[in-house]
XYZ file of C-alpha atoms in Angstrom:
574
model
C -113.073 -20.139 110.836
C -109.943 -18.361 112.101
C -108.182 -21.673 112.820
C -109.185 -23.008 109.373
C -107.869 -19.844 107.680
C -104.569 -20.051 109.580
C -104.173 -23.690 108.620
C -104.872 -22.880 104.956
C -102.311 -20.064 104.980
C -99.705 -22.413 106.440
C -100.410 -24.959 103.697
C -100.082 -22.293 101.008
C -96.896 -20.904 102.557
C -95.296 -24.357 102.734
C -96.330 -25.355 99.204
C -95.111 -22.108 97.683
C -91.824 -21.826 99.588
C -88.764 -22.233 97.379
C -86.770 -25.457 97.506
C -83.665 -25.381 99.678
C -81.000 -24.315 97.188
C -78.066 -24.274 99.584
C -75.260 -26.462 98.234
C -74.345 -29.900 99.411
C -70.745 -30.036 100.614
C -68.467 -33.041 100.099
C -65.084 -32.789 101.768
C -62.627 -35.390 100.429
C -59.229 -35.872 102.040
C -56.448 -38.299 101.165
C -53.682 -39.487 103.480
C -49.867 -39.162 103.300
C -49.619 -37.840 99.746
C -47.222 -35.331 98.232
C -48.092 -32.040 96.558
C -47.319 -33.252 93.025
C -48.737 -36.795 93.138
C -52.063 -36.208 91.373
C -52.127 -35.396 87.669
C -53.460 -31.845 87.869
C -50.653 -30.888 90.265
C -47.851 -32.370 88.187
C -47.936 -36.112 88.770
C -47.797 -39.050 86.384
C -50.322 -41.080 88.414
C -53.621 -41.438 86.554
C -56.233 -39.311 88.339
C -58.680 -38.385 85.558
C -61.607 -37.657 87.888
C -59.651 -35.291 90.106
C -58.143 -33.700 87.005
C -61.633 -33.143 85.607
C -62.824 -31.563 88.855
C -59.808 -29.264 88.748
C -60.294 -28.243 85.124
C -63.974 -27.415 85.654
C -63.401 -25.914 89.105
C -60.467 -24.081 90.643
C -57.113 -25.168 92.037
C -55.622 -23.370 95.015
C -51.837 -23.187 94.782
C -51.011 -22.130 98.355
C -53.281 -24.132 100.635
C -51.859 -25.582 103.844
C -52.438 -28.446 106.265
C -50.678 -29.031 109.613
C -48.067 -31.586 108.485
C -49.550 -34.614 110.286
C -52.709 -36.697 110.117
C -54.623 -36.178 113.378
C -53.807 -32.476 113.931
C -54.938 -31.851 110.358
C -58.238 -33.650 110.974
C -58.836 -31.725 114.179
C -58.166 -28.395 112.472
C -60.176 -29.265 109.366
C -63.222 -30.369 111.342
C -63.274 -27.452 113.780
C -61.932 -24.342 112.040
C -59.416 -23.955 114.876
C -55.726 -24.610 115.195
C -55.223 -28.214 116.366
C -53.891 -27.153 119.753
C -57.129 -25.294 120.444
C -59.055 -28.508 119.694
C -56.797 -30.498 122.061
C -54.733 -32.276 119.398
C -51.418 -30.453 119.126
C -49.704 -33.787 118.594
C -51.165 -37.306 118.412
C -53.724 -39.462 120.255
C -51.850 -39.434 123.543
C -52.178 -37.243 126.616
C -49.046 -35.189 127.264
C -50.393 -33.316 130.248
C -51.408 -30.034 128.609
C -54.871 -29.110 127.291
C -53.404 -28.366 123.853
C -51.851 -31.854 123.767
C -54.522 -33.974 125.476
C -54.863 -36.177 122.378
C -58.662 -36.124 122.292
C -61.014 -33.721 120.530
C -62.156 -31.375 123.275
C -65.539 -29.799 124.041
C -64.384 -26.227 123.449
C -64.858 -26.814 119.730
C -67.607 -27.993 117.422
C -67.214 -30.016 114.238
C -68.527 -28.872 110.865
C -71.220 -31.533 111.239
C -72.264 -30.171 114.637
C -72.427 -26.653 113.208
C -74.407 -27.582 110.073
C -77.012 -29.897 111.619
C -78.954 -27.093 113.365
C -79.089 -25.353 109.969
C -80.954 -28.330 108.481
C -78.116 -30.311 106.913
C -77.908 -34.100 106.997
C -74.377 -35.205 107.841
C -72.431 -38.281 106.764
C -68.907 -39.603 107.095
C -66.913 -42.452 105.580
C -63.268 -43.129 106.381
C -60.642 -42.278 108.976
C -61.658 -40.438 112.177
C -58.415 -40.285 114.233
C -59.320 -37.451 116.617
C -59.972 -39.610 119.679
C -57.956 -42.478 121.180
C -58.558 -46.046 120.044
C -58.451 -48.596 122.871
C -57.826 -52.177 121.740
C -58.431 -53.306 125.344
C -61.973 -51.899 125.405
C -63.600 -53.573 122.429
C -66.680 -54.927 124.209
C -67.780 -51.553 125.589
C -65.813 -48.854 123.794
C -66.071 -45.228 124.837
C -68.013 -43.790 121.903
C -68.476 -40.318 123.390
C -66.099 -38.739 120.884
C -66.936 -40.907 117.884
C -68.416 -39.322 114.726
C -72.090 -39.842 115.598
C -71.517 -38.163 118.962
C -69.830 -35.248 117.167
C -72.636 -34.407 114.770
C -72.736 -37.090 112.068
C -75.968 -38.923 111.225
C -74.152 -41.902 109.696
C -70.587 -43.192 109.937
C -68.639 -45.965 108.275
C -64.901 -46.142 108.744
C -62.092 -46.502 111.260
C -61.512 -44.791 114.595
C -57.747 -45.399 114.567
C -55.320 -43.634 112.234
C -53.689 -46.401 110.186
C -54.004 -50.081 109.412
C -54.363 -52.793 106.821
C -56.344 -52.004 103.673
C -57.655 -55.572 103.671
C -58.509 -55.860 107.386
C -58.234 -52.519 109.216
C -58.359 -52.342 112.981
C -61.202 -50.362 114.582
C -63.494 -50.839 111.549
C -66.830 -49.352 112.579
C -70.360 -48.848 111.326
C -72.145 -46.085 113.202
C -71.325 -46.932 116.850
C -70.385 -50.613 116.524
C -67.127 -52.354 115.703
C -67.409 -54.748 112.759
C -65.225 -56.916 110.530
C -65.143 -56.966 106.729
C -66.865 -60.349 106.896
C -69.699 -59.712 109.348
C -71.032 -56.388 108.065
C -74.446 -57.146 106.505
C -74.630 -53.707 104.856
C -71.504 -54.016 102.689
C -70.321 -57.231 101.067
C -68.609 -56.461 97.722
C -68.440 -59.077 94.985
C -64.647 -58.955 94.698
C -61.878 -58.456 97.237
C -62.776 -56.284 100.225
C -60.476 -53.252 100.016
C -60.754 -50.301 102.374
C -60.420 -47.535 99.778
C -63.235 -49.126 97.757
C -65.270 -49.552 100.942
C -64.995 -45.837 101.744
C -65.994 -44.894 98.197
C -68.850 -47.391 97.992
C -70.347 -46.434 101.351
C -70.174 -42.774 100.348
C -72.093 -43.630 97.175
C -74.650 -45.497 99.272
C -75.159 -42.538 101.608
C -75.635 -40.178 98.648
C -78.284 -42.455 97.136
C -80.003 -43.046 100.494
C -80.097 -39.312 101.086
C -81.721 -38.745 97.697
C -84.348 -41.374 98.494
C -85.193 -40.390 102.063
C -84.038 -36.785 102.633
C -84.222 -35.111 99.235
C -85.607 -31.929 100.793
C -82.413 -31.301 102.799
C -78.865 -30.449 101.752
C -76.101 -32.707 103.029
C -72.518 -32.516 104.274
C -70.328 -35.545 103.630
C -66.792 -35.998 104.954
C -64.839 -38.608 102.953
C -61.539 -39.377 104.704
C -59.485 -41.872 102.702
C -56.491 -43.689 104.167
C -54.871 -43.931 100.728
C -51.971 -43.627 100.231
C -50.777 -44.096 103.835
C -48.623 -47.158 104.530
C -48.887 -50.142 104.325
C -48.460 -50.372 100.560
C -51.594 -52.413 99.781
C -53.325 -52.370 96.401
C -55.435 -54.530 94.114
C -53.749 -56.485 91.289
C -55.841 -54.818 88.567
C -54.639 -51.409 89.742
C -51.000 -52.398 90.177
C -50.695 -53.823 86.659
C -51.314 -50.372 85.183
C -48.013 -49.165 86.663
C -45.734 -52.137 86.018
C -42.394 -50.791 84.820
C -43.508 -47.175 85.284
C -40.813 -46.416 87.840
C -37.976 -48.608 86.604
C -36.062 -45.460 85.642
C -35.789 -44.453 89.279
C -36.224 -41.300 91.305
C -34.553 -38.666 89.147
C -36.360 -39.410 85.897
C -39.755 -39.401 87.602
C -38.943 -36.210 89.454
C -37.628 -34.421 86.376
C -40.814 -35.279 84.487
C -42.865 -33.815 87.333
C -40.810 -30.627 87.348
C -41.424 -30.131 83.633
C -45.138 -30.836 84.012
C -45.405 -28.445 86.969
C -43.930 -25.733 84.784
C -46.337 -26.526 81.960
C -49.251 -26.342 84.414
C -48.040 -22.901 85.608
C -47.524 -24.271 89.124
C -43.722 -23.873 89.173
C -42.014 -20.721 87.862
C -39.019 -21.389 85.619
C -36.667 -19.345 87.789
C -37.317 -21.141 91.085
C -34.534 -23.345 92.425
C -35.964 -26.807 93.079
C -35.242 -28.650 96.344
C -32.458 -31.243 96.033
C -32.949 -34.786 94.796
C -32.819 -37.385 97.585
C -31.549 -40.857 96.719
C -29.257 -42.191 93.982
C -30.905 -44.867 91.842
C -27.526 -46.248 90.751
C -26.800 -47.197 94.369
C -30.116 -48.992 94.984
C -29.468 -52.727 95.446
C -33.036 -54.002 95.095
C -34.272 -51.943 92.175
C -37.210 -54.234 91.335
C -38.456 -54.056 94.920
C -37.919 -50.307 95.183
C -39.760 -49.651 91.919
C -42.575 -51.954 93.038
C -43.114 -49.851 96.172
C -43.853 -46.802 94.025
C -45.962 -48.852 91.602
C -48.182 -49.942 94.488
C -48.317 -46.399 95.876
C -49.496 -45.143 92.475
C -52.083 -47.931 92.316
C -53.445 -46.852 95.707
C -53.898 -43.274 94.488
C -55.410 -44.514 91.217
C -57.989 -46.614 93.086
C -58.973 -43.631 95.205
C -59.526 -41.571 92.060
C -61.711 -44.341 90.627
C -63.816 -44.180 93.782
C -64.115 -40.411 93.481
C -65.404 -41.067 89.958
C -68.158 -43.281 91.400
C -69.040 -40.563 93.916
C -69.329 -38.042 91.072
C -71.549 -40.443 89.114
C -73.819 -40.916 92.145
C -74.199 -37.140 92.411
C -75.172 -36.976 88.744
C -77.623 -39.888 89.071
C -79.371 -38.195 92.006
C -79.439 -34.753 90.392
C -77.119 -33.238 93.008
C -73.960 -32.736 90.940
C -74.561 -29.135 89.839
C -75.211 -27.867 93.346
C -72.578 -29.774 95.292
C -69.326 -28.166 96.400
C -66.603 -30.811 96.266
C -63.342 -30.011 98.030
C -60.303 -32.295 97.707
C -57.169 -31.935 99.820
C -54.461 -33.974 101.580
C -53.668 -34.271 105.294
C -49.895 -33.865 105.021
C -47.014 -34.316 102.617
C -45.371 -37.513 101.447
C -44.153 -39.780 104.252
C -40.411 -40.433 104.657
C -40.836 -42.923 107.507
C -38.880 -46.184 107.226
C -41.983 -48.203 108.117
C -41.346 -51.908 107.439
C -38.203 -51.285 105.392
C -35.515 -52.313 107.880
C -35.302 -55.685 109.592
C -36.930 -58.629 107.838
C -39.901 -60.151 109.670
C -41.422 -63.416 108.487
C -40.619 -65.164 105.218
C -39.367 -63.172 102.232
C -41.875 -64.853 99.941
C -45.432 -65.924 100.661
C -45.766 -69.566 101.795
C -47.644 -71.886 99.463
C -50.507 -72.056 101.934
C -51.503 -70.397 105.223
C -49.417 -71.484 108.213
C -51.622 -70.046 110.967
C -55.269 -70.630 111.964
C -57.705 -68.380 110.118
C -59.477 -65.637 112.042
C -63.176 -66.058 112.728
C -65.882 -64.121 110.896
C -66.654 -62.049 114.002
C -63.094 -61.823 115.342
C -62.149 -58.152 115.424
C -58.833 -56.991 114.071
C -57.221 -55.082 116.945
C -53.720 -54.321 115.651
C -52.481 -51.519 113.419
C -49.840 -54.003 112.216
C -51.647 -57.381 112.190
C -49.577 -60.413 113.102
C -51.358 -62.347 110.355
C -53.891 -62.026 107.572
C -57.454 -63.154 108.217
C -56.848 -66.312 106.218
C -53.705 -67.275 108.179
C -50.601 -65.942 106.413
C -47.950 -64.611 108.860
C -46.751 -60.998 108.928
C -44.020 -60.233 106.395
C -41.935 -57.060 106.117
C -38.426 -55.837 105.323
C -36.257 -55.173 102.248
C -37.215 -57.407 99.349
C -40.690 -58.293 100.649
C -42.881 -57.379 97.700
C -45.797 -55.043 98.463
C -49.217 -55.009 96.842
C -52.078 -57.510 97.023
C -50.780 -59.394 100.087
C -52.665 -58.541 103.310
C -49.837 -59.844 105.490
C -47.208 -57.450 104.046
C -46.570 -54.221 105.988
C -44.101 -51.774 104.405
C -43.925 -48.153 103.242
C -42.371 -46.577 100.164
C -39.573 -44.706 101.971
C -37.849 -41.325 101.945
C -36.562 -41.321 98.367
C -39.996 -41.795 96.820
C -41.480 -39.348 99.357
C -39.013 -36.787 98.004
C -40.465 -37.445 94.548
C -44.019 -37.117 95.887
C -43.196 -33.736 97.402
C -41.587 -32.316 94.257
C -40.517 -29.466 94.135
C -40.469 -28.858 97.907
C -38.241 -29.650 100.894
C -38.932 -32.073 103.728
C -41.876 -34.369 104.450
C -44.773 -35.265 106.714
C -43.970 -34.210 110.331
C -42.105 -31.045 109.287
C -43.556 -27.631 108.469
C -41.361 -26.779 105.526
C -43.425 -26.824 102.339
C -42.975 -30.548 101.681
C -44.791 -31.308 104.939
C -47.632 -28.778 104.837
C -48.377 -27.865 101.197
C -51.451 -29.608 99.817
C -53.518 -29.388 96.671
C -56.961 -27.931 97.159
C -59.421 -28.578 94.351
C -62.805 -26.874 94.560
C -65.594 -27.868 92.174
C -69.153 -26.499 92.209
C -70.832 -25.928 88.819
C -73.493 -23.583 90.241
C -71.158 -21.580 92.423
C -67.605 -21.273 91.078
C -66.712 -18.512 88.653
C -64.678 -19.245 85.548
C -62.957 -15.870 85.549
C -62.018 -13.381 88.250
C -59.446 -10.784 89.233
C -57.686 -13.224 91.584
C -57.647 -16.144 89.128
C -54.799 -17.098 86.845
C -56.560 -18.668 83.875
C -54.820 -21.697 82.335
C -55.723 -24.384 79.819
C -56.340 -26.717 82.754
C -58.689 -24.385 84.622
C -58.228 -21.367 86.879
C -55.629 -21.136 89.646
C -56.022 -19.145 92.851
C -52.733 -18.115 94.486
C -54.211 -16.811 97.742
C -52.741 -18.231 100.940
C -55.256 -20.404 102.790
C -55.433 -23.134 105.413
C -57.559 -25.889 106.910
C -58.997 -23.401 109.402
C -60.785 -21.746 106.464
C -62.968 -24.737 105.581
C -65.344 -24.409 108.542
C -65.863 -20.691 107.841
C -66.555 -21.490 104.186
C -69.100 -24.189 105.044
C -70.893 -21.917 107.506
C -71.233 -19.114 104.969
C -72.559 -21.415 102.258
C -75.009 -23.078 104.643
C -76.191 -19.835 106.249
C -75.374 -21.523 109.544
C -74.547 -19.796 112.810
C -71.344 -20.658 114.624
C -72.265 -21.363 118.247
C -70.799 -19.508 121.216
C -71.648 -22.415 123.491
C -72.771 -26.027 123.203
C -74.013 -28.375 125.899
C -72.917 -25.901 128.542
C -69.410 -25.520 127.154
C -68.056 -22.218 125.861
C -66.897 -22.637 122.237
C -63.699 -20.961 121.060
C -64.085 -18.364 118.298
C -63.276 -19.436 114.745
C -59.756 -18.787 113.463
C -60.333 -19.121 109.713
C -61.440 -16.951 106.810
C -64.240 -17.986 104.441
C -63.098 -18.912 100.929
C -66.486 -18.180 99.317
C -65.138 -14.952 97.800
C -62.157 -16.873 96.442
C -64.515 -19.279 94.661
C -65.822 -16.231 92.794
C -62.314 -15.225 91.730
C -61.808 -12.577 94.385
C -58.798 -12.143 96.706
C -58.798 -13.816 100.116
C -59.155 -11.085 102.726
C -57.079 -12.634 105.480
C -56.528 -10.492 108.525
C -53.992 -12.625 110.397
C -50.918 -14.687 109.528
C -51.148 -18.505 109.413
C -49.269 -20.456 112.075
C -47.882 -23.962 112.489
C -46.424 -26.096 115.288
C -45.952 -29.833 115.222
C -43.373 -31.825 117.200
C -41.488 -28.585 117.770
C -41.381 -27.737 114.076
C -42.677 -24.169 113.815
C -43.702 -21.720 111.105
C -45.472 -18.444 110.392
C -46.819 -17.488 106.962
C -47.516 -13.749 106.706
C -48.092 -12.461 103.186
C -45.097 -13.338 101.047
C -42.910 -14.138 104.059
C -42.467 -17.478 105.800
C -40.597 -18.023 109.063
C -39.832 -21.700 109.725
C -37.719 -23.908 112.008
C -37.034 -27.619 112.416
C -37.550 -28.840 115.957
C -38.206 -26.820 119.100
C -34.471 -26.056 119.402
C -33.764 -25.519 115.706
C -32.747 -22.093 114.321
C -35.279 -19.897 112.556
C -35.148 -19.581 108.774
C -36.837 -16.899 106.665
C -37.998 -17.153 103.052
C -39.602 -14.878 100.497
C -42.335 -17.156 99.187
C -43.036 -14.879 96.247
C -39.842 -15.954 94.512
C -38.586 -18.861 96.630
C -41.400 -21.107 97.787
C -39.009 -24.052 97.585
C -37.195 -22.536 100.591
C -33.710 -22.598 99.146
C -32.446 -19.104 100.062
C -32.566 -18.326 103.771
C -32.899 -14.564 104.434
C -32.931 -14.626 108.244
C -29.709 -12.582 108.452
C -30.243 -10.146 105.598
C -33.880 -9.464 106.589
C -33.382 -9.584 110.351
C -36.068 -6.988 111.152
C -38.730 -9.040 109.383
C -37.477 -12.169 111.108
C -37.638 -10.575 114.556
C -41.150 -9.314 113.909
C -42.345 -12.772 112.856
C -40.648 -14.509 115.778
C -42.644 -12.247 118.073
C -45.798 -13.091 116.098
C -45.139 -16.807 116.620
C -44.548 -16.409 120.351
C -47.834 -14.520 120.810
C -49.705 -17.163 118.823
C -48.110 -20.037 120.759
C -49.312 -18.476 124.001
C -52.754 -17.917 122.449
C -53.272 -21.574 121.487
C -51.281 -23.222 124.281
C -48.392 -24.507 122.169
C -45.271 -25.243 124.231
C -41.722 -26.335 123.277
C -42.172 -29.942 122.228
C -39.016 -31.211 123.939
C -40.559 -30.246 127.301
C -43.574 -32.531 126.850
C -43.800 -35.957 128.435
C -46.442 -38.630 127.961
C -48.925 -38.592 130.815
C -48.907 -41.919 132.724
């Protein structure tokens, strides 16, 4: 009788327990995009779905990344500074723990932290926190791949960049695949990586609703748009034909005016200088086409985000899902593919090389040919867009437009390299008014200073999850970030410590309204009052020397804390 009564009580307790009302969390990140590229942050590119999320959610105006792709991903995933996670630079070992180029075991990912709390975890897109070995394709070391770092499902790429029509290191779960031999995803039209990331995310959302409806989920969506190469679909490119024929200045001026209208740029701020003179551009049609294709890449990503939103609505998860959108670094000024001509200027009438086999893996970041046999083409005048064999970027002048109104680019830690939009949308959880919000016609703005390290802390608070002190016998470093849950309610961010940056010797400290910053490990320190000069045009290092000295000391203590060393002293480990 006692056992029967206990069993009955358990049944009643289970049947009457409330449904798990913790939010789903979808973390969406784009690649190599400037602060003002998307519509709700000043851009002319059509991003209606992101704009809608922003209007019905909240936009953060002073959110920061690390200025480069893989350190950003390491910091975002772990809630630590990238050096603490082992990725102070790129995927190469430079002989120091902070620069080992591989996600270490002194950290846990958001997925690893949320799984013990009952979350299902999914990822689609770019991993780039462990080395990719093209010489180990048969038996790759998967020990640091997504499914070994907490994710239940993974579709994407291990490496950091590659073709949008045939990316190297394309992977499903723990197995390398090709676009042609993957039985789980064969689109009707052209296979395009941005679409593939979006569509597989939609699939995971629907599968979760069918098989795991009783659990909340975390989904990391890591697009490679709009990283070079400039690859896009014809139907997306046609929307922007002629859009940039007026050149850099006219596009940039329109962004400046829109930024002011959106209350993102005060009228009295001096804007960073224009880079590039359109009147001196020799190949104007080609140069405009590069930006047209870039815009098409961003547009396609936004379309995919629209499909993700629709899947959430179809499955009844939209109201209780926190969607966060951000970017991994600023616009990219690299001269990728824009110098010496390689291959023919125009596409041959038919393929000139043998086609690749259905199961033949693409191993190169810059493929020597397309899968159907067209040879690599790059250099000035080689038109970008729907051609898989073309490998070029959009260059410094358009990157300057992308980063309007800020200085510098990806790699550097001036605002153009590290400032990113952060859109937060959660119908059940975000306030519409609050003391820390600036209310605008396009939705509330939050001006609190925040960083990638804050995302883990936010996810843990929302999930009611415990951050581990150890995992698998390894001691886990304490979190560095501050939860943004209060900020979602319109309250100030209660940050106790400054925010720090170091990448390739570029260094910075953000403490309240002050920012200390330097270019290169030997470059002089600069000091800016970000309250009235976030564009970093008026250096105060001499007139405010006491503040500068204090912040230099802060940086030096932090560098010792995380293991950051002067970049010029590092050498690649043999």
